[in-house]
XYZ file of C-alpha atoms in Angstrom:
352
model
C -188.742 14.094 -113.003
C -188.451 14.849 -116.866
C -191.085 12.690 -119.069
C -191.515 12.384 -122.910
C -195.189 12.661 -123.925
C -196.665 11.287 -127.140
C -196.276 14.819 -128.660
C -192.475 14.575 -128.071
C -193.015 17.992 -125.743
C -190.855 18.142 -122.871
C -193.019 18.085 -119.223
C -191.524 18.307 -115.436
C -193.771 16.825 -113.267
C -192.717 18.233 -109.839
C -193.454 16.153 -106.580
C -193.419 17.701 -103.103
C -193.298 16.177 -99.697
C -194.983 18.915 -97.531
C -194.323 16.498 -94.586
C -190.411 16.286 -95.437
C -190.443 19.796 -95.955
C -192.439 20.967 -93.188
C -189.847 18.096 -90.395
C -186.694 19.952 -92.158
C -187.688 23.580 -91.424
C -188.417 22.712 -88.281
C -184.995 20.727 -87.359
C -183.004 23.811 -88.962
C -185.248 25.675 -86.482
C -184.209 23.814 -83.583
C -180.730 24.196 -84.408
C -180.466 27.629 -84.656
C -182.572 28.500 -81.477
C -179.567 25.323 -79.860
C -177.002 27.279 -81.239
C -178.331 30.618 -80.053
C -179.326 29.768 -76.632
C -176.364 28.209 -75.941
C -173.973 29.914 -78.145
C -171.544 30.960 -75.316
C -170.514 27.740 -73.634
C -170.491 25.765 -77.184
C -168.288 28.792 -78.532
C -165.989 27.849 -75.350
C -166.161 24.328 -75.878
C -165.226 24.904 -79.719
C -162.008 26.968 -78.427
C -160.845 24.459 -76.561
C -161.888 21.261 -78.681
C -158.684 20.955 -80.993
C -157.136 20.462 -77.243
C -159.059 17.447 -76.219
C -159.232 15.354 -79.019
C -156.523 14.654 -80.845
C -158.657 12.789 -83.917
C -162.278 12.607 -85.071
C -163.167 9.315 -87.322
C -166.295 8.932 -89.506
C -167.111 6.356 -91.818
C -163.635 5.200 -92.683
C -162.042 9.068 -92.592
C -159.769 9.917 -89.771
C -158.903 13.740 -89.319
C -156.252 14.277 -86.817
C -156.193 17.691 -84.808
C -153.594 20.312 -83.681
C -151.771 19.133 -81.110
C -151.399 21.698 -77.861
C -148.255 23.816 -79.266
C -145.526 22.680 -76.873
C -144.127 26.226 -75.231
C -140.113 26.644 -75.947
C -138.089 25.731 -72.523
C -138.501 29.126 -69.949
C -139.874 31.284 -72.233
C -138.972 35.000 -70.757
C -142.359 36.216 -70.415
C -142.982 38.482 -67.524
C -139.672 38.158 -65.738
C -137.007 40.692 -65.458
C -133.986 37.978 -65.894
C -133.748 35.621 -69.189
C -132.456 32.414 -67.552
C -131.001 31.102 -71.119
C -128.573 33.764 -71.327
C -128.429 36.595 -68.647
C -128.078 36.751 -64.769
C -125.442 36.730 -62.247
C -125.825 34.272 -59.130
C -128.033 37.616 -57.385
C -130.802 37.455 -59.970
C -131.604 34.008 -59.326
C -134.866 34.013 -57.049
C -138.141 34.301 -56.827
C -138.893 37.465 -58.319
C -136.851 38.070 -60.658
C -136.873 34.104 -62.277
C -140.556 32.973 -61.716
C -140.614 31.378 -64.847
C -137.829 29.365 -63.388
C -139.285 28.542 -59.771
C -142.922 27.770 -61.007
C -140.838 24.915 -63.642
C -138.788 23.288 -60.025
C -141.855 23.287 -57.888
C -143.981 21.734 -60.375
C -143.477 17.748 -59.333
C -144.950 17.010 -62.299
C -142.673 14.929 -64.286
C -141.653 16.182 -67.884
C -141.261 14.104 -70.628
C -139.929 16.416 -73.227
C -138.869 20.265 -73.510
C -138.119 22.706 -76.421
C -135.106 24.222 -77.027
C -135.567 27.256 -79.391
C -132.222 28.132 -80.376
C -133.316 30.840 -82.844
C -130.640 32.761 -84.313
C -128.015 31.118 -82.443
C -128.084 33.861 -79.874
C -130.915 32.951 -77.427
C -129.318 29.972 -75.794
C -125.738 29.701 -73.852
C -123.934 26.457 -73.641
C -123.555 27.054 -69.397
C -127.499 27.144 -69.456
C -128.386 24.286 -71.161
C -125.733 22.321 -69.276
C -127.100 23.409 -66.217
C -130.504 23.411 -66.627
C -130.347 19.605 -68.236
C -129.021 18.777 -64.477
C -131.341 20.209 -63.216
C -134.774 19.963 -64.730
C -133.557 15.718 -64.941
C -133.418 15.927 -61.256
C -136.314 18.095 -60.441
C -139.421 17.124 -62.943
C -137.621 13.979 -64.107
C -137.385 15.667 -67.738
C -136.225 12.143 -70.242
C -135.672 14.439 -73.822
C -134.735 17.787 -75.648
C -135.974 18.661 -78.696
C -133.831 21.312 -80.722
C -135.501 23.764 -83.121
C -133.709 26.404 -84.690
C -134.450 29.653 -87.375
C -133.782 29.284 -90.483
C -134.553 31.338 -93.930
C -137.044 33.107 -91.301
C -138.479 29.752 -90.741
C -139.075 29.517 -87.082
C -139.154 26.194 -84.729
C -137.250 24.079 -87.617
C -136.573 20.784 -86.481
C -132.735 20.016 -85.685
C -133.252 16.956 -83.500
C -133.865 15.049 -80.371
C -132.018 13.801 -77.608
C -132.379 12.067 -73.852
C -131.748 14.930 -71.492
C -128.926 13.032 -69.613
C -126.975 12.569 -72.784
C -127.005 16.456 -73.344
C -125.543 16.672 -70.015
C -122.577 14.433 -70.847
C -121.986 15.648 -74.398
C -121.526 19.575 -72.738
C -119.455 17.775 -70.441
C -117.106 16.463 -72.674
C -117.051 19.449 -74.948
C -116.352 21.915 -71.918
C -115.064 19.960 -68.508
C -115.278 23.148 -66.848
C -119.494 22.793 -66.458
C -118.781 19.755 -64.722
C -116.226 21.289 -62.324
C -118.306 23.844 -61.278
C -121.226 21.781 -60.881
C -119.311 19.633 -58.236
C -118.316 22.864 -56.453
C -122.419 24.220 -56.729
C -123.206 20.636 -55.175
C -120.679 21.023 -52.410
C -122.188 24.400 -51.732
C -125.466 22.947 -51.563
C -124.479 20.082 -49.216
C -121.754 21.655 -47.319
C -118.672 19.802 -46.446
C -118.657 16.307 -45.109
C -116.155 16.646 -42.427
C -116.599 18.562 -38.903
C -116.322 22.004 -38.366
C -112.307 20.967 -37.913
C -112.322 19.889 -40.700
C -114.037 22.299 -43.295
C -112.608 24.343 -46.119
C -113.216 27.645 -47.965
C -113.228 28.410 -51.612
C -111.909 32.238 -52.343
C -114.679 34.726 -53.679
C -114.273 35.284 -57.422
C -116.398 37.936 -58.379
C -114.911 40.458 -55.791
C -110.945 39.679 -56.109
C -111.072 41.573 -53.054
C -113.529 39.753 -50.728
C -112.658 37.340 -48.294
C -112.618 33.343 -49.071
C -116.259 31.653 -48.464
C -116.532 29.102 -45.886
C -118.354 26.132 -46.804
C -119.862 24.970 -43.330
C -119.998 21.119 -42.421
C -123.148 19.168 -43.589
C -125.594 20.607 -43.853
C -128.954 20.137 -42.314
C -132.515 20.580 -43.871
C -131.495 19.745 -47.853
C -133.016 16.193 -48.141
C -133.858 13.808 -51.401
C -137.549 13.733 -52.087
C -138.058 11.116 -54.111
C -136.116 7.890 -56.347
C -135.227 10.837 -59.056
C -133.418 12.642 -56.859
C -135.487 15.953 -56.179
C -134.208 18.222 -53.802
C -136.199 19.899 -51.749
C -135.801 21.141 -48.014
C -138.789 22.618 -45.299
C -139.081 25.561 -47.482
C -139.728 23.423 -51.186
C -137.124 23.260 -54.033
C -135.266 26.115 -52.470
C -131.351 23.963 -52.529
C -131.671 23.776 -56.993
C -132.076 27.434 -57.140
C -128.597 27.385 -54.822
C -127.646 24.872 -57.074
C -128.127 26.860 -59.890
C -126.556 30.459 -57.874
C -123.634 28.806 -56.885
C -123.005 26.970 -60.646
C -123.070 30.746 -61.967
C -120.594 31.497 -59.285
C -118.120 29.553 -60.242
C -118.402 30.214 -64.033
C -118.420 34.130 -64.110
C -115.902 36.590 -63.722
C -115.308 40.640 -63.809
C -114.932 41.411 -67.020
C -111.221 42.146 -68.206
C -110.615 40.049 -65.162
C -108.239 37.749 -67.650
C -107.183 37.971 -71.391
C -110.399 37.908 -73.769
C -111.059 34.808 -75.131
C -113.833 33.347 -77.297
C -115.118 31.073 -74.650
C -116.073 33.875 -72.328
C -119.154 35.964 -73.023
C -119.645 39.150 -71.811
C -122.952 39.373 -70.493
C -125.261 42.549 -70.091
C -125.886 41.545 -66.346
C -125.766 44.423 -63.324
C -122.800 43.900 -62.458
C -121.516 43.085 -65.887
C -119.735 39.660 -65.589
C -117.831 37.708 -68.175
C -119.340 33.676 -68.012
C -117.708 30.546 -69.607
C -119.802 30.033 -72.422
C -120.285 29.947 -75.589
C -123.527 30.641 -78.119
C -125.530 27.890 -79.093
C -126.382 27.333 -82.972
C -127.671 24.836 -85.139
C -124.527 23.448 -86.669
C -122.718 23.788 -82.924
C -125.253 21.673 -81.315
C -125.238 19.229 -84.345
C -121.293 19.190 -83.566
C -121.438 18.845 -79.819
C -124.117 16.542 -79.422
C -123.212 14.063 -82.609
C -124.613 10.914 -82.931
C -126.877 11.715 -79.356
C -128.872 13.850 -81.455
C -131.827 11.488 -83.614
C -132.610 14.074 -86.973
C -135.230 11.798 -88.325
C -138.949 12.460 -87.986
C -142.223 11.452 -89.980
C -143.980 13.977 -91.821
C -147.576 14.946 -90.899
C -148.755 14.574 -93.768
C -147.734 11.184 -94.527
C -148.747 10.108 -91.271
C -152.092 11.516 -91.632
C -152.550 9.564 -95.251
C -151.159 6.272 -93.571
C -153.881 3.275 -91.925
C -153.698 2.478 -88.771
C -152.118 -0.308 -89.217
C -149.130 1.629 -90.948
C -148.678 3.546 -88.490
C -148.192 1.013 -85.701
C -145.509 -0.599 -87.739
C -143.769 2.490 -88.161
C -143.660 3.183 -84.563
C -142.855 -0.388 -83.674
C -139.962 -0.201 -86.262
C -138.616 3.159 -84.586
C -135.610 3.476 -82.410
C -135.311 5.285 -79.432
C -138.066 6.267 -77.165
C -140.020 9.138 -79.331
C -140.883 9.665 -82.959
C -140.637 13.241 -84.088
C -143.175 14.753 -86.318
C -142.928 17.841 -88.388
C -144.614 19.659 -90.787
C -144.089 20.691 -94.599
C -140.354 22.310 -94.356
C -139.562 19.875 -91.259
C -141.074 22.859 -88.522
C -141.318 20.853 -85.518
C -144.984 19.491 -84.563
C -145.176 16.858 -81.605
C -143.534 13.924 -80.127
C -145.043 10.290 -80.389
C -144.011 8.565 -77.186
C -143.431 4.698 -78.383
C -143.871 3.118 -74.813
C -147.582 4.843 -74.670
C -148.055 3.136 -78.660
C -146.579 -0.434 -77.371
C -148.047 -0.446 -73.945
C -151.572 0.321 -76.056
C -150.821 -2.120 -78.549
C -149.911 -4.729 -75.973
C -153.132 -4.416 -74.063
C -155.050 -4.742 -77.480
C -153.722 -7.696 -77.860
C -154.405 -9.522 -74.671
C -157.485 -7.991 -74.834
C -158.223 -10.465 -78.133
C -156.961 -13.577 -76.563
């Protein structure tokens, strides 16, 4: 400390705790021989930390983490067909749409998926329709969230909706998706009637080929569950036919009739013309209309907000899920309300 003696000269008097000192060294010591011992399993456990906990608190301060980034909807990684805008009703198994088959077999139900629509020229209108059907019926899946490029912005938040009501606004838009869909599902079933009694639909893709029968009902495709989930002895093999058969009836040979703007040429082998159109931001906003919810809360603001804010912000939401983005509105995670209530609820009983 700094003293004034009688002289008026300026003394430091310097006091040192050898024993403070001395248990200080020897901590740091400890810590660094910790940290090099065991430097490989704490640098996994580091890696993978921001993916267990989703906040840290300390003395009042709460610091949330990243949340695990939510992969867009069949991401074409490692497979030879892009299910969101190429194929013919051929390309649709196992090999060549694994991203696809790993997504049905999973029985895991899923409670949200990303739609990246990019550009505007990753997703077709068919897909979505049909994949809505059928990732509802086979992982349960209750929302879509739409993110979209723009200014070279990626994942952009445009908005969320329940999956079934993206079914039914496609619907309405185009009836023809739900046309084909009830000829896929007769395919899938066969026909209820006796062999007497059962029709055939003619072949579309070869103008010359003889019409398909569709054989009585069949036997083996069975309902697994109170969703719906089809399955038969060999797993979710009958929505992959669903989905070959809803291609089916929705592609033609090219030049096949006069070009029109709601028929896209794809770069398939064969090359077939499908009823379609390009999803983009403003198109979706269109088609979808008051289904889809634009609002979310911004990170930041729900970082800065108490606890107690932040419940009555959820509890004052609509709708099942509360978006939140980042600076720029880029898309960061969904809050599922019924977890928040359900949590909130058992709080409370828990104080009576």
């Amino acid at each position: 400390m700094l003293t004034n003696s009688a002289a008026d000269d300026w003394t430091l008097d310097v006091t040192l705790d050898v024993g403070a000192v001395l248990t200080t060294l020897l901590w740091a010591a400890v810590i660094v021989f910790v940290f090099w011992r065991f430097r490989e399993p704490l640098a996994a456990f580091l890696q993978a930390l921001p993916q267990r906990i989703r906040s840290i608190s300390a003395a009042g301060i709460s610091l949330e983490l990243a949340a695990p980034e939510t992969r867009p909807l069949l991401a074409a990684e490692g497979v030879a067909v892009d299910l969101r805008h190429a194929g013919t009703p051929n390309d649709v198994n196992d090999s060549t749409l694994r991203s696809f088959y790993r997504q049905i077999e999973d029985p895991t139900p899923l409670t949200h998926a990303v739609v990246d629509l990019g550009l505007g020229t990753e997703w077709l209108s068919s897909r979505l329709y049909i994949l809505s059907v059928i990732l509802r019926r086979m992982r349960g899946l209750e929302a879509f969230v739409f993110v979209e490029t723009v200014n070279d912005e990626r994942r952009r938040f445009l908005g969320l909706v329940e999956s079934e009501q993206v079914r039914w606004r496609l619907a309405a838009r185009w009836p023809r998706f739900e046309s084909a869909l009830a000829a896929a599902q007769l395919r899938v079933w066969g026909h209820p009637y006796d062999a007497a009694g059962r029709i055939t639909i003619p072949g579309k893709l070869d103008p010359n080929s003889q019409p398909a029968a569709i054989d009585p009902l069949r036997q083996g495709v069975t309902i697994a569950d109170a969703q719906g989930r089809l399955t038969d002895a060999w797993g979710p093999e009958p929505a992959a036919e669903l989905l070959r058969w809803f291609l089916d009836a929705i592609q033609r040979p090219p030049g096949a009739q006069p070009a029109s703007e709601e028929w896209q040429l794809l770069g398939s082998a064969p090359v077939v013309e499908e009823f379609a159109v390009w999803l983009t931001g403003s198109l979706v906003t269109d088609v979808l209309g008051s289904s889809l919810d634009p609002r979310s809360v911004r990170l930041n603001d729900w970082q800065a907000w108490s606890k107690e804010v932040r419940t009555r912000a959820v509890l004052e939401a609509e709708g099942r899920w509360v978006a939140v983005t980042r600076d720029d509105r880029i898309f960061y995670r969904l809050i599922d309300r019924h977890e928040a209530l359900e949590q909130l609820a058992r709080e409370v009983a828990n104080q009576d």
